[in-house]
Coordinates of C-alpha atoms in Angstrom, one line a residue:
Chain A
D15 CA -0.2 0.1 0.2
A16 CA 1.2 3.7 -0.8
K17 CA 2.6 5.4 2.2
T18 CA 1.1 8.7 0.9
T19 CA -2.5 9.9 0.1
Q20 CA -3.3 12.4 -2.4
P21 CA -6.3 13.8 -4.0
N22 CA -7.0 11.9 -7.1
S23 CA -7.2 15.6 -9.3
M24 CA -7.1 19.4 -8.8
E25 CA -7.8 21.9 -10.7
S26 CA -6.4 25.6 -11.1
N27 CA -6.3 28.6 -13.3
E28 CA -3.1 29.7 -14.8
E29 CA -1.0 32.2 -13.2
E30 CA -2.5 31.5 -9.6
P31 CA -0.9 29.6 -6.9
V32 CA -1.8 25.9 -6.5
H33 CA -1.3 24.0 -3.3
L34 CA -0.8 20.2 -3.7
P35 CA -1.6 18.4 -0.4
C36 CA 0.0 14.9 0.6
N37 CA -0.8 13.1 3.8
H38 CA 1.8 10.6 5.1
S39 CA 0.8 9.8 8.6
T40 CA 3.0 6.7 9.1
I41 CA 6.3 8.5 8.0
S42 CA 9.5 7.5 9.8
G43 CA 12.2 9.8 10.9
T44 CA 14.5 8.7 8.2
D45 CA 12.0 9.3 5.4
Y46 CA 12.4 12.2 3.0
I47 CA 9.6 13.6 1.4
H48 CA 9.8 13.7 -2.5
W49 CA 7.5 15.1 -4.9
Y50 CA 7.7 14.5 -8.9
R51 CA 5.6 15.1 -11.6
Q52 CA 5.0 13.3 -14.8
L53 CA 3.9 15.2 -18.2
P54 CA 2.3 12.8 -20.8
S55 CA 4.4 10.4 -22.7
Q56 CA 7.6 11.2 -20.3
G57 CA 9.2 9.4 -17.2
P58 CA 8.6 11.3 -14.0
E59 CA 10.8 14.5 -13.4
Y60 CA 12.0 15.4 -10.0
V61 CA 10.1 18.5 -8.2
I62 CA 11.7 19.0 -4.8
H63 CA 12.5 17.2 -1.6
G64 CA 12.8 17.8 1.7
L65 CA 13.2 16.1 5.5
T66 CA 12.0 19.0 8.1
S67 CA 12.4 22.3 6.9
N68 CA 10.4 23.9 4.0
V69 CA 12.2 23.9 1.0
N70 CA 12.3 26.2 -1.8
N71 CA 13.8 25.9 -5.5
R72 CA 13.0 27.4 -9.1
M73 CA 10.3 25.1 -9.8
A74 CA 8.3 25.1 -6.3
S75 CA 8.3 25.2 -2.4
L76 CA 7.5 22.7 -0.1
A77 CA 5.9 23.0 3.1
I78 CA 6.4 20.5 5.6
A79 CA 4.3 20.1 8.8
E80 CA 5.7 20.3 12.1
D81 CA 4.6 16.9 12.7
R82 CA 5.9 15.7 9.4
K83 CA 2.4 14.0 8.7
S84 CA 1.6 16.0 5.8
S85 CA 3.2 18.1 3.1
T86 CA 2.2 20.8 0.4
L87 CA 3.9 21.4 -2.8
I88 CA 3.2 25.0 -3.9
L89 CA 3.6 26.1 -7.6
H90 CA 3.6 29.8 -7.1
R91 CA 2.5 30.9 -10.4
A92 CA 0.9 28.0 -12.4
T93 CA 1.4 27.8 -16.3
L94 CA -0.2 25.4 -18.8
R95 CA 3.0 23.5 -18.8
D96 CA 2.4 22.6 -15.2
A97 CA -0.4 20.5 -16.1
A98 CA 1.0 16.8 -14.9
V99 CA 0.4 14.2 -12.5
Y100 CA 2.2 14.9 -9.3
Y101 CA 3.3 12.0 -7.0
C102 CA 4.6 12.6 -3.2
I103 CA 6.7 9.9 -2.3
L104 CA 8.6 8.8 0.9
R105 CA 12.3 7.9 0.7
D106 CA 14.5 6.3 3.1
P107 CA 18.1 6.2 2.0
R108 CA 18.6 3.0 4.0
D109 CA 16.0 1.1 2.2
D110 CA 15.3 2.6 -1.3
K111 CA 12.1 0.5 -1.8
I112 CA 9.6 3.3 -3.0
I113 CA 6.3 3.1 -2.9
F114 CA 4.3 5.5 -5.6
G115 CA 0.4 6.5 -5.0
K116 CA -1.9 7.1 -7.5
G117 CA -0.6 11.1 -7.5
T118 CA -2.8 13.9 -8.3
R119 CA -3.6 14.9 -11.8
L120 CA -3.4 18.7 -11.8
H121 CA -5.4 20.4 -14.6
I122 CA -4.4 23.9 -15.4
L123 CA -7.3 26.2 -16.9
P124 CA -6.3 29.1 -19.3
Chain B
K25 CA 25.6 15.7 -18.4
A26 CA 23.6 12.8 -20.3
G27 CA 20.5 11.9 -18.7
V28 CA 19.3 8.3 -18.0
T29 CA 19.1 6.3 -21.4
Q30 CA 16.7 3.4 -21.7
T31 CA 16.6 1.0 -24.7
P32 CA 14.6 0.4 -26.7
R33 CA 12.0 2.8 -26.2
Y34 CA 9.3 0.5 -28.0
L35 CA 9.1 -2.9 -28.6
I36 CA 6.2 -5.7 -29.5
K37 CA 6.4 -9.3 -28.1
T38 CA 4.2 -12.3 -28.1
R39 CA 2.7 -14.2 -25.2
G40 CA 5.4 -16.7 -24.1
Q41 CA 8.4 -14.7 -25.3
Q42 CA 11.0 -13.2 -23.4
V43 CA 12.4 -9.4 -23.1
T44 CA 15.4 -7.7 -21.9
L45 CA 15.5 -4.1 -21.3
S46 CA 18.5 -1.7 -20.6
C47 CA 19.1 1.0 -18.4
S48 CA 22.2 3.7 -18.7
P49 CA 22.4 5.7 -15.6
I50 CA 23.5 9.0 -15.3
S51 CA 27.5 8.9 -15.1
G52 CA 28.6 8.5 -11.3
H53 CA 25.3 7.1 -10.3
R54 CA 25.6 3.8 -8.8
S55 CA 21.9 3.2 -7.9
V56 CA 19.3 2.0 -10.3
S57 CA 15.6 1.3 -9.7
W58 CA 12.8 -0.1 -12.1
Y59 CA 9.2 0.6 -12.0
Q60 CA 6.5 -0.8 -14.1
Q61 CA 3.7 1.6 -14.9
T62 CA 0.0 0.7 -16.3
P63 CA -3.2 2.7 -16.3
G64 CA -4.5 0.6 -13.8
Q65 CA -2.1 -0.1 -11.3
G66 CA 0.0 3.4 -11.7
L67 CA 3.8 3.0 -10.9
Q68 CA 4.9 0.0 -9.1
F69 CA 8.2 -0.5 -7.8
L70 CA 10.1 -3.7 -9.2
F71 CA 13.6 -3.8 -7.7
E72 CA 16.6 -1.8 -7.1
Y73 CA 20.4 -2.1 -7.4
F74 CA 23.3 -0.6 -5.8
S75 CA 26.6 -1.8 -6.9
E76 CA 25.6 -4.9 -8.7
T77 CA 23.7 -6.1 -5.3
Q78 CA 20.1 -6.1 -5.4
R79 CA 18.8 -4.1 -2.4
N80 CA 15.2 -4.3 -2.6
K81 CA 12.6 -6.1 -4.5
G82 CA 8.7 -5.3 -5.1
N83 CA 6.0 -7.7 -5.3
F84 CA 6.5 -9.1 -8.6
P85 CA 6.7 -12.8 -9.7
G86 CA 10.0 -14.6 -10.4
R87 CA 9.5 -14.1 -14.2
F88 CA 10.8 -10.4 -13.6
S89 CA 14.6 -10.2 -12.9
G90 CA 17.3 -7.8 -13.1
R91 CA 21.0 -7.2 -12.8
Q92 CA 23.5 -4.5 -12.9
F93 CA 27.0 -4.4 -14.4
S94 CA 30.2 -3.1 -12.9
N95 CA 29.6 0.4 -15.0
S96 CA 26.3 0.2 -13.1
R97 CA 24.3 -0.3 -16.3
S98 CA 21.4 -2.5 -15.6
E99 CA 19.2 -4.6 -17.5
M100 CA 15.8 -6.2 -16.6
N101 CA 14.3 -9.5 -18.0
V102 CA 10.7 -10.7 -17.9
S103 CA 10.3 -14.3 -19.2
T104 CA 7.3 -15.9 -20.3
L105 CA 5.7 -13.1 -21.3
E106 CA 1.8 -12.5 -20.5
L107 CA -0.6 -9.9 -21.7
G108 CA -0.9 -8.1 -18.4
D109 CA 3.0 -7.7 -18.8
S110 CA 2.0 -4.7 -21.3
A111 CA 3.4 -1.8 -19.7
L112 CA 5.7 1.2 -19.7
Y113 CA 9.0 0.2 -18.2
L114 CA 10.9 3.0 -16.2
C115 CA 14.2 3.3 -14.9
A116 CA 15.8 5.9 -12.4
S117 CA 19.2 6.3 -11.2
S118 CA 20.3 8.1 -8.0
S119 CA 23.4 8.8 -6.3
L120 CA 24.2 7.7 -2.8
G121 CA 21.8 9.1 -0.1
A122 CA 18.1 10.6 -0.3
G123 CA 18.7 12.9 -3.0
E124 CA 16.7 13.2 -6.3
L125 CA 15.8 10.2 -8.8
F126 CA 16.6 11.1 -12.5
F127 CA 13.9 8.7 -14.5
G128 CA 14.5 7.7 -18.1
E129 CA 11.9 8.1 -20.6
G130 CA 10.9 4.3 -20.5
S131 CA 10.3 1.2 -22.7
R132 CA 7.0 0.7 -23.8
L133 CA 6.4 -2.9 -24.0
T134 CA 3.1 -4.4 -25.8
V135 CA 2.5 -8.1 -25.6
L136 CA 0.2 -9.5 -28.3

């Protein structure tokens, strides 16, 4: 079973921020939270990852709850090219058996 | 630097045949993992190799096997193909630790 739970789909308007939630209530202390996205006919693409603190990069921001049982991927200004399936996964560097959930299909409306 | 390369990109086989897929990781990456993606089951973990050793295996039958060579290139093999093995097979490479996974574009297998 997937260790993370995400909404099946979300919709957002172009040029608006998007907040993609992920629940991971069984996270262990050594699990890193990773986000990937998959565009049609492509392999998944890394977006961002973090352990405890919030993280920012050129693609997105990752907000991690204080108890680490949930996180939110933030796309600050969505574009049509951000339409994809977004996966939140847990990755333990000691045990690289990664379980993907169904992900969230993000639709961007022009 | 060059990304993860998977070959072949597309292939068609018939039931009962076997297939070998190849994955060349990013230079310097020693971990390679394999996934099967189908519309019904999503992305499912097959196995992961590090320095020629299989460290983890997903819940797939023994018909699915893999190996990793000393140059970190990896192959996976599926024997006695079934219709349900039709899928996109993805591999990903990473360096040691919890850093990002780099995925290839996948090998799309169709079993007739």
